[in-house]
PDB file of C-alpha atoms in Angstrom:
ATOM      1  CA  MET A 400     -12.084  33.020   7.353  1.00 46.00           C
ATOM      2  CA  SER A 401     -10.594  31.496   4.193  1.00 50.00           C
ATOM      3  CA  LYS A 402     -10.200  27.783   3.522  1.00 50.00           C
ATOM      4  CA  LYS A 403      -6.488  28.387   2.938  1.00 47.00           C
ATOM      5  CA  TYR A 404      -6.119  29.918   6.416  1.00 45.00           C
ATOM      6  CA  LEU A 405      -8.021  27.045   8.042  1.00 48.00           C
ATOM      7  CA  LEU A 406      -5.839  24.509   6.250  1.00 48.00           C
ATOM      8  CA  GLN A 407      -2.635  26.280   7.306  1.00 48.00           C
ATOM      9  CA  THR A 408      -3.850  26.451  10.922  1.00 48.00           C
ATOM     10  CA  THR A 409      -4.787  22.760  10.947  1.00 48.00           C
ATOM     11  CA  ILE A 410      -1.406  21.784   9.506  1.00 46.00           C
ATOM     12  CA  LEU A 411       0.410  23.923  12.115  1.00 49.00           C
ATOM     13  CA  ILE A 412      -1.511  22.344  15.000  1.00 48.00           C
ATOM     14  CA  THR A 413      -0.872  18.851  13.614  1.00 49.00           C
ATOM     15  CA  ILE A 414       2.862  19.517  13.377  1.00 47.00           C
ATOM     16  CA  ILE A 415       3.061  20.940  16.907  1.00 47.00           C
ATOM     17  CA  VAL A 416       1.085  18.058  18.395  1.00 49.00           C
ATOM     18  CA  PHE A 417       3.303  15.561  16.542  1.00 47.00           C
ATOM     19  CA  VAL A 418       6.480  17.260  17.817  1.00 47.00           C
ATOM     20  CA  VAL A 419       5.196  17.313  21.407  1.00 48.00           C
ATOM     21  CA  ILE A 420       4.179  13.650  21.294  1.00 43.00           C
ATOM     22  CA  THR A 421       7.462  12.609  19.654  1.00 43.00           C
ATOM     23  CA  CYS A 422       9.889  14.738  21.667  1.00 45.00           C
ATOM     24  CA  PHE A 423       8.214  14.397  25.053  1.00 47.00           C
ATOM     25  CA  ASN A 424       7.350  10.687  24.689  1.00 45.00           C
ATOM     26  CA  ILE A 425       3.702  11.108  25.667  1.00 47.00           C
ATOM     27  CA  SER A 426       3.003   7.391  25.403  1.00 42.00           C
ATOM     28  CA  ASN A 427      -0.707   7.586  26.277  1.00 49.00           C
ATOM     29  CA  ALA A 428      -1.513  10.562  24.018  1.00 48.00           C
ATOM     30  CA  LYS A 429      -2.298   9.779  20.393  1.00 49.00           C
ATOM     31  CA  MET A 430      -2.662  12.339  17.632  1.00 46.00           C
ATOM     32  CA  GLU A 431      -6.393  11.704  17.241  1.00 48.00           C
ATOM     33  CA  ASN A 432      -7.020  12.347  20.959  1.00 65.00           C
ATOM     34  CA  PHE A 433      -6.120  16.024  20.567  1.00 70.00           C
ATOM     35  CA  LYS A 434      -8.947  18.279  19.457  1.00 79.00           C
ATOM     36  CA  LYS A 435      -8.853  21.781  18.040  1.00 81.00           C
ATOM     37  CA  VAL A 436     -10.052  24.673  20.237  1.00 82.00           C
ATOM     38  CA  ASP A 437     -12.126  27.605  18.995  1.00 81.00           C
ATOM     39  CA  PHE A 438     -10.005  30.264  20.731  1.00 84.00           C
ATOM     40  CA  ASN A 439      -6.345  31.333  20.632  1.00 85.00           C
ATOM     41  CA  ASN A 440      -5.227  32.407  24.106  1.00 89.00           C
ATOM     42  CA  VAL A 441      -5.808  31.777  27.793  1.00 89.00           C
ATOM     43  CA  GLN A 442      -4.835  33.761  30.884  1.00 88.00           C
ATOM     44  CA  VAL A 443      -3.444  32.056  33.998  1.00 87.00           C
ATOM     45  CA  ILE A 444      -5.633  32.521  37.101  1.00 88.00           C
ATOM     46  CA  ALA A 445      -3.558  30.361  39.471  1.00 85.00           C
ATOM     47  CA  ASP A 446      -0.609  31.849  41.373  1.00 77.00           C
ATOM     48  CA  ILE A 447       1.785  29.379  39.746  1.00 79.00           C
ATOM     49  CA  LEU A 448       0.857  26.864  37.065  1.00 86.00           C
ATOM     50  CA  ASN A 449       3.001  23.844  36.196  1.00 88.00           C
ATOM     51  CA  VAL A 450       3.537  23.162  32.499  1.00 88.00           C
ATOM     52  CA  ARG A 451       4.010  19.436  32.008  1.00 87.00           C
ATOM     53  CA  VAL A 452       5.246  17.186  29.209  1.00 84.00           C
ATOM     54  CA  GLY A 453       2.012  15.226  29.223  1.00 84.00           C
ATOM     55  CA  PRO A 454      -1.684  15.533  30.087  1.00 87.00           C
ATOM     56  CA  GLY A 455      -1.516  14.453  33.741  1.00 88.00           C
ATOM     57  CA  ILE A 456       0.193  15.245  37.048  1.00 89.00           C
ATOM     58  CA  GLN A 457       2.303  12.109  36.691  1.00 90.00           C
ATOM     59  CA  TYR A 458       4.281  13.823  33.906  1.00 87.00           C
ATOM     60  CA  SER A 459       7.364  15.898  34.668  1.00 85.00           C
ATOM     61  CA  ILE A 460       7.347  19.710  34.723  1.00 82.00           C
ATOM     62  CA  VAL A 461       8.991  21.423  31.746  1.00 78.00           C
ATOM     63  CA  SER A 462       8.246  25.027  32.728  1.00 79.00           C
ATOM     64  CA  LYS A 463       6.004  27.224  34.876  1.00 77.00           C
ATOM     65  CA  ALA A 464       3.515  30.002  34.171  1.00 78.00           C
ATOM     66  CA  PHE A 465       2.412  32.710  36.578  1.00 76.00           C
ATOM     67  CA  GLN A 466      -0.829  34.510  37.377  1.00 75.00           C
ATOM     68  CA  GLY A 467      -1.726  36.934  34.601  1.00 77.00           C
ATOM     69  CA  ASP A 468       0.443  35.267  31.961  1.00 79.00           C
ATOM     70  CA  ILE A 469      -1.233  34.954  28.563  1.00 83.00           C
ATOM     71  CA  LEU A 470      -0.504  31.667  26.801  1.00 87.00           C
ATOM     72  CA  ARG A 471      -1.079  30.522  23.225  1.00 87.00           C
ATOM     73  CA  VAL A 472      -3.360  27.474  23.020  1.00 89.00           C
ATOM     74  CA  TYR A 473      -3.139  24.962  20.149  1.00 87.00           C
ATOM     75  CA  ALA A 474      -5.290  22.005  21.161  1.00 87.00           C
ATOM     76  CA  GLU A 475      -7.005  20.183  24.029  1.00 89.00           C
ATOM     77  CA  ILE A 476      -6.840  16.637  25.359  1.00 87.00           C
ATOM     78  CA  ASN A 477      -8.802  15.269  28.311  1.00 86.00           C
ATOM     79  CA  GLY A 478      -9.118  18.595  30.108  1.00 90.00           C
ATOM     80  CA  TRP A 479      -5.536  19.701  29.360  1.00 93.00           C
ATOM     81  CA  TYR A 480      -4.444  22.413  26.926  1.00 91.00           C
ATOM     82  CA  LEU A 481      -1.430  22.124  24.641  1.00 89.00           C
ATOM     83  CA  ILE A 482       0.186  25.557  24.987  1.00 88.00           C
ATOM     84  CA  GLN A 483       3.288  27.611  24.274  1.00 81.00           C
ATOM     85  CA  THR A 484       4.814  29.401  27.280  1.00 71.00           C
ATOM     86  CA  LEU A 485       6.347  32.863  27.450  1.00 64.00           C
ATOM     87  CA  ASP A 486       9.811  31.266  27.512  1.00 58.00           C
ATOM     88  CA  ASN A 487       8.951  29.348  24.314  1.00 63.00           C
ATOM     89  CA  TYR A 488       8.386  25.878  25.763  1.00 68.00           C
ATOM     90  CA  PHE A 489       5.572  23.653  24.509  1.00 78.00           C
ATOM     91  CA  GLY A 490       3.697  21.666  27.117  1.00 85.00           C
ATOM     92  CA  LEU A 491       0.342  20.919  28.688  1.00 89.00           C
ATOM     93  CA  ILE A 492      -1.608  22.670  31.442  1.00 92.00           C
ATOM     94  CA  ARG A 493      -4.850  21.908  33.264  1.00 93.00           C
ATOM     95  CA  ASN A 494      -7.711  23.887  31.799  1.00 92.00           C
ATOM     96  CA  ASP A 495      -9.306  24.708  35.177  1.00 93.00           C
ATOM     97  CA  PHE A 496      -6.402  26.983  36.157  1.00 92.00           C
ATOM     98  CA  VAL A 497      -6.811  29.334  33.183  1.00 92.00           C
ATOM     99  CA  LYS A 498      -9.589  31.340  31.552  1.00 92.00           C
ATOM    100  CA  ARG A 499     -10.144  32.232  27.919  1.00 90.00           C
ATOM    101  CA  TYR A 500      -8.551  35.518  26.922  1.00 86.00           C
ATOM    102  CA  ASN A 501      -9.911  37.536  24.018  1.00 82.00           C
ATOM    103  CA  GLY A 502      -8.232  40.883  24.691  1.00 71.00           C
ATOM    104  CA  LYS A 503      -5.132  42.425  23.193  1.00 61.00           C
ATOM    105  CA  ILE A 504      -1.898  40.801  24.359  1.00 56.00           C
ATOM    106  CA  PRO A 505       0.308  43.359  26.174  1.00 50.00           C
ATOM    107  CA  ALA A 506       3.694  43.820  24.531  1.00 45.00           C
ATOM    108  CA  GLU A 507       5.566  43.122  27.757  1.00 40.00           C
ATOM    109  CA  LYS A 508       3.914  39.701  28.011  1.00 38.00           C
ATOM    110  CA  THR A 509       5.385  38.503  24.732  1.00 37.00           C
ATOM    111  CA  THR A 510       8.992  38.700  25.880  1.00 38.00           C
ATOM    112  CA  ASN A 511      10.994  38.864  29.092  1.00 44.00           C
ATOM    113  CA  PRO A 512       9.115  40.697  31.891  1.00 43.00           C
ATOM    114  CA  LYS A 513      11.904  43.262  31.844  1.00 44.00           C
ATOM    115  CA  ASN A 514      13.015  45.016  28.697  1.00 52.00           C
ATOM    116  CA  SER A 515      15.555  42.763  26.992  1.00 59.00           C
ATOM    117  CA  ASP A 516      17.734  45.781  26.156  1.00 64.00           C
ATOM    118  CA  THR A 517      17.921  46.651  29.859  1.00 76.00           C
ATOM    119  CA  LEU A 518      18.980  43.118  30.784  1.00 81.00           C
ATOM    120  CA  GLU A 519      21.582  43.080  28.017  1.00 84.00           C
ATOM    121  CA  LYS A 520      23.031  46.354  29.348  1.00 86.00           C
ATOM    122  CA  GLN A 521      23.332  44.717  32.773  1.00 89.00           C
ATOM    123  CA  GLU A 522      25.249  41.858  31.176  1.00 91.00           C
ATOM    124  CA  GLN A 523      27.552  44.266  29.359  1.00 90.00           C
ATOM    125  CA  GLN A 524      28.138  46.293  32.509  1.00 91.00           C
ATOM    126  CA  LEU A 525      29.128  43.226  34.495  1.00 94.00           C
ATOM    127  CA  PHE A 526      31.444  42.114  31.696  1.00 93.00           C
ATOM    128  CA  LEU A 527      33.275  45.445  31.847  1.00 93.00           C
ATOM    129  CA  LEU A 528      33.491  45.297  35.652  1.00 94.00           C
ATOM    130  CA  ILE A 529      34.911  41.774  35.542  1.00 95.00           C
ATOM    131  CA  ASN A 530      37.597  42.745  33.060  1.00 94.00           C
ATOM    132  CA  GLN A 531      38.492  45.785  35.150  1.00 94.00           C
ATOM    133  CA  GLN A 532      39.163  43.465  38.072  1.00 95.00           C
ATOM    134  CA  ARG A 533      41.346  41.280  35.868  1.00 95.00           C
ATOM    135  CA  LYS A 534      43.219  44.323  34.608  1.00 95.00           C
ATOM    136  CA  ASN A 535      43.827  45.477  38.181  1.00 95.00           C
ATOM    137  CA  ALA A 536      45.293  42.050  38.939  1.00 95.00           C
ATOM    138  CA  GLY A 537      47.536  42.159  35.862  1.00 95.00           C
ATOM    139  CA  ASN A 538      45.559  39.483  33.986  1.00 94.00           C
ATOM    140  CA  LYS A 539      44.461  39.437  30.361  1.00 94.00           C
ATOM    141  CA  PRO A 540      40.821  40.436  29.729  1.00 94.00           C
ATOM    142  CA  LEU A 541      38.163  37.836  29.034  1.00 94.00           C
ATOM    143  CA  ARG A 542      36.543  37.709  25.613  1.00 93.00           C
ATOM    144  CA  LEU A 543      32.823  37.326  25.110  1.00 91.00           C
ATOM    145  CA  ASP A 544      31.610  34.080  23.563  1.00 91.00           C
ATOM    146  CA  GLU A 545      28.104  34.110  22.088  1.00 89.00           C
ATOM    147  CA  ASN A 546      27.480  30.411  22.736  1.00 91.00           C
ATOM    148  CA  LEU A 547      28.579  30.815  26.348  1.00 93.00           C
ATOM    149  CA  ARG A 548      26.210  33.751  26.704  1.00 92.00           C
ATOM    150  CA  LYS A 549      23.343  31.592  25.424  1.00 92.00           C
ATOM    151  CA  VAL A 550      24.154  28.959  28.051  1.00 94.00           C
ATOM    152  CA  ALA A 551      24.380  31.597  30.808  1.00 95.00           C
ATOM    153  CA  ARG A 552      21.036  33.107  29.796  1.00 93.00           C
ATOM    154  CA  LEU A 553      19.447  29.670  29.612  1.00 92.00           C
ATOM    155  CA  LYS A 554      20.714  28.827  33.110  1.00 94.00           C
ATOM    156  CA  ALA A 555      19.549  32.170  34.545  1.00 94.00           C
ATOM    157  CA  GLN A 556      16.079  31.742  33.083  1.00 92.00           C
ATOM    158  CA  ASP A 557      15.959  28.121  34.247  1.00 91.00           C
ATOM    159  CA  MET A 558      16.725  29.213  37.825  1.00 92.00           C
ATOM    160  CA  VAL A 559      13.836  31.689  37.693  1.00 92.00           C
ATOM    161  CA  VAL A 560      11.308  29.361  36.062  1.00 90.00           C
ATOM    162  CA  ASN A 561      12.096  26.323  38.229  1.00 89.00           C
ATOM    163  CA  ASN A 562      12.603  28.356  41.412  1.00 89.00           C
ATOM    164  CA  TYR A 563      15.990  27.101  42.600  1.00 91.00           C
ATOM    165  CA  PHE A 564      19.398  28.605  43.390  1.00 92.00           C
ATOM    166  CA  SER A 565      22.168  26.150  42.665  1.00 93.00           C
ATOM    167  CA  HIS A 566      24.970  25.362  40.253  1.00 93.00           C
ATOM    168  CA  THR A 567      23.142  22.136  39.415  1.00 92.00           C
ATOM    169  CA  SER A 568      19.956  22.480  37.405  1.00 91.00           C
ATOM    170  CA  PRO A 569      17.217  19.881  37.941  1.00 89.00           C
ATOM    171  CA  LYS A 570      16.604  20.132  34.201  1.00 87.00           C
ATOM    172  CA  TYR A 571      20.042  20.611  32.613  1.00 88.00           C
ATOM    173  CA  GLY A 572      22.428  19.146  35.198  1.00 91.00           C
ATOM    174  CA  SER A 573      25.779  20.680  36.144  1.00 92.00           C
ATOM    175  CA  PRO A 574      27.420  23.630  34.351  1.00 93.00           C
ATOM    176  CA  PHE A 575      29.740  21.132  32.700  1.00 93.00           C
ATOM    177  CA  ASP A 576      26.769  19.083  31.501  1.00 92.00           C
ATOM    178  CA  MET A 577      25.289  22.227  29.948  1.00 92.00           C
ATOM    179  CA  LEU A 578      28.541  23.071  28.164  1.00 93.00           C
ATOM    180  CA  LEU A 579      28.825  19.587  26.725  1.00 91.00           C
ATOM    181  CA  LYS A 580      25.169  19.473  25.652  1.00 89.00           C
ATOM    182  CA  ASN A 581      25.681  22.776  23.826  1.00 89.00           C
ATOM    183  CA  LYS A 582      28.846  21.433  22.149  1.00 90.00           C
ATOM    184  CA  ILE A 583      31.144  23.995  23.793  1.00 92.00           C
ATOM    185  CA  LYS A 584      34.722  22.722  23.915  1.00 92.00           C
ATOM    186  CA  TYR A 585      36.953  23.727  26.820  1.00 93.00           C
ATOM    187  CA  LYS A 586      40.015  22.706  28.807  1.00 95.00           C
ATOM    188  CA  THR A 587      38.833  24.217  32.090  1.00 95.00           C
ATOM    189  CA  ALA A 588      35.559  25.788  33.152  1.00 95.00           C
ATOM    190  CA  GLY A 589      33.728  27.471  36.035  1.00 95.00           C
ATOM    191  CA  GLU A 590      30.519  29.249  36.914  1.00 96.00           C
ATOM    192  CA  ASN A 591      29.453  32.123  39.191  1.00 96.00           C
ATOM    193  CA  ILE A 592      25.805  32.686  40.131  1.00 96.00           C
ATOM    194  CA  ALA A 593      24.088  35.398  42.138  1.00 94.00           C
ATOM    195  CA  GLY A 594      20.701  36.739  43.135  1.00 93.00           C
ATOM    196  CA  SER A 595      20.824  40.515  43.410  1.00 89.00           C
ATOM    197  CA  ALA A 596      19.120  43.716  42.310  1.00 86.00           C
ATOM    198  CA  ASP A 597      22.328  45.210  40.918  1.00 86.00           C
ATOM    199  CA  VAL A 598      25.392  43.888  39.048  1.00 90.00           C
ATOM    200  CA  ASN A 599      27.708  46.290  40.902  1.00 90.00           C
ATOM    201  CA  LYS A 600      26.656  44.736  44.214  1.00 90.00           C
ATOM    202  CA  THR A 601      27.042  41.304  42.655  1.00 92.00           C
ATOM    203  CA  LEU A 602      30.643  41.946  41.689  1.00 94.00           C
ATOM    204  CA  LYS A 603      31.500  43.302  45.151  1.00 93.00           C
ATOM    205  CA  ALA A 604      29.983  40.210  46.757  1.00 93.00           C
ATOM    206  CA  TRP A 605      31.806  37.888  44.363  1.00 95.00           C
ATOM    207  CA  MET A 606      35.157  39.559  45.041  1.00 94.00           C
ATOM    208  CA  LYS A 607      34.681  38.955  48.780  1.00 93.00           C
ATOM    209  CA  THR A 608      34.167  35.215  48.241  1.00 91.00           C
ATOM    210  CA  ASP A 609      37.229  33.089  47.509  1.00 93.00           C
ATOM    211  CA  SER A 610      35.576  30.708  45.041  1.00 92.00           C
ATOM    212  CA  HIS A 611      33.922  33.481  43.015  1.00 95.00           C
ATOM    213  CA  LYS A 612      37.020  35.658  43.071  1.00 96.00           C
ATOM    214  CA  LYS A 613      39.127  32.710  41.918  1.00 96.00           C
ATOM    215  CA  ASN A 614      36.921  32.309  38.845  1.00 96.00           C
ATOM    216  CA  ILE A 615      37.034  36.018  38.031  1.00 97.00           C
ATOM    217  CA  LEU A 616      40.820  36.243  38.243  1.00 97.00           C
ATOM    218  CA  ASN A 617      41.702  32.778  36.927  1.00 96.00           C
ATOM    219  CA  LYS A 618      44.481  33.153  34.353  1.00 95.00           C
ATOM    220  CA  ASN A 619      43.451  29.919  32.651  1.00 96.00           C
ATOM    221  CA  TYR A 620      40.101  31.383  31.583  1.00 96.00           C
ATOM    222  CA  ASN A 621      39.961  33.435  28.386  1.00 94.00           C
ATOM    223  CA  TYR A 622      36.259  33.382  27.441  1.00 95.00           C
ATOM    224  CA  THR A 623      33.089  34.237  29.296  1.00 96.00           C
ATOM    225  CA  GLY A 624      29.336  34.469  28.811  1.00 94.00           C
ATOM    226  CA  ILE A 625      26.946  36.349  31.094  1.00 95.00           C
ATOM    227  CA  GLY A 626      23.195  35.904  31.443  1.00 94.00           C
ATOM    228  CA  VAL A 627      20.801  38.058  33.450  1.00 94.00           C
ATOM    229  CA  ALA A 628      17.124  37.236  34.066  1.00 92.00           C
ATOM    230  CA  ASP A 629      14.406  39.118  35.898  1.00 90.00           C
ATOM    231  CA  SER A 630      13.548  37.552  39.260  1.00 88.00           C
ATOM    232  CA  LYS A 631      10.596  38.330  41.521  1.00 86.00           C
ATOM    233  CA  GLU A 632      12.539  37.033  44.524  1.00 84.00           C
ATOM    234  CA  TYR A 633      15.969  38.615  44.019  1.00 88.00           C
ATOM    235  CA  GLY A 634      15.434  41.348  41.451  1.00 89.00           C
ATOM    236  CA  LEU A 635      17.911  39.687  39.092  1.00 92.00           C
ATOM    237  CA  ILE A 636      19.387  36.240  38.672  1.00 94.00           C
ATOM    238  CA  ILE A 637      22.922  36.548  37.312  1.00 95.00           C
ATOM    239  CA  VAL A 638      24.977  33.727  35.792  1.00 96.00           C
ATOM    240  CA  GLU A 639      28.512  33.946  34.442  1.00 97.00           C
ATOM    241  CA  GLU A 640      30.177  31.069  32.642  1.00 97.00           C
ATOM    242  CA  PHE A 641      33.978  30.895  32.339  1.00 97.00           C
ATOM    243  CA  ILE A 642      36.056  28.642  30.086  1.00 96.00           C
ATOM    244  CA  GLY A 643      39.653  28.259  29.068  1.00 95.00           C
ATOM    245  CA  ARG A 644      40.568  26.888  25.635  1.00 93.00           C
TER     246      ARG A 644
END
């Protein structure tokens, strides 16, 4: 291993540790307390593993990892590993709930558990179905907004990772909070959520519920963003954001 490579690796770890300490306000963790590990990856052996913002159970949970997940390890502090999760969060996990992993990382473990192209097709299909309903009602079609789609995907993934089903995220707050935090301007806004194995069934269920149907057919909305995430419990978690400008 070259000296140049070792230097680059050391610099990368130092930067990541600094960002984690700074952004997560780990008041009791100093830079010198972190030590380099002599391996790259670990595999989760617990059913569900909490990823926290600091090295202790008193720190809040930023994400979760599941049995079999392979995580990138950067450093260790007091029996906790500084890692990067599959959903690209940095945090700390207890080292007794993982084992060192030296094998080849499966391709499906580096991204969403389902093929991202498949999930995107589900989003596109629901978008077309929604606009067909608006057309049938004599309303103008909604237009896709990329920033709204990012928010919808973030919310869908958050619901899966943090295991809740609600319009209010314990991490991001209300849909309106999420729009404001992502600097999305609007005059009126709404959100539909669903847990289902199929977007066709989702639409049928939404159209039978007054509040969901009202969002779909609302003439004041002209933009939408749809996010779909793989869910062990429901099959899919589906989120649609609506705004009017």
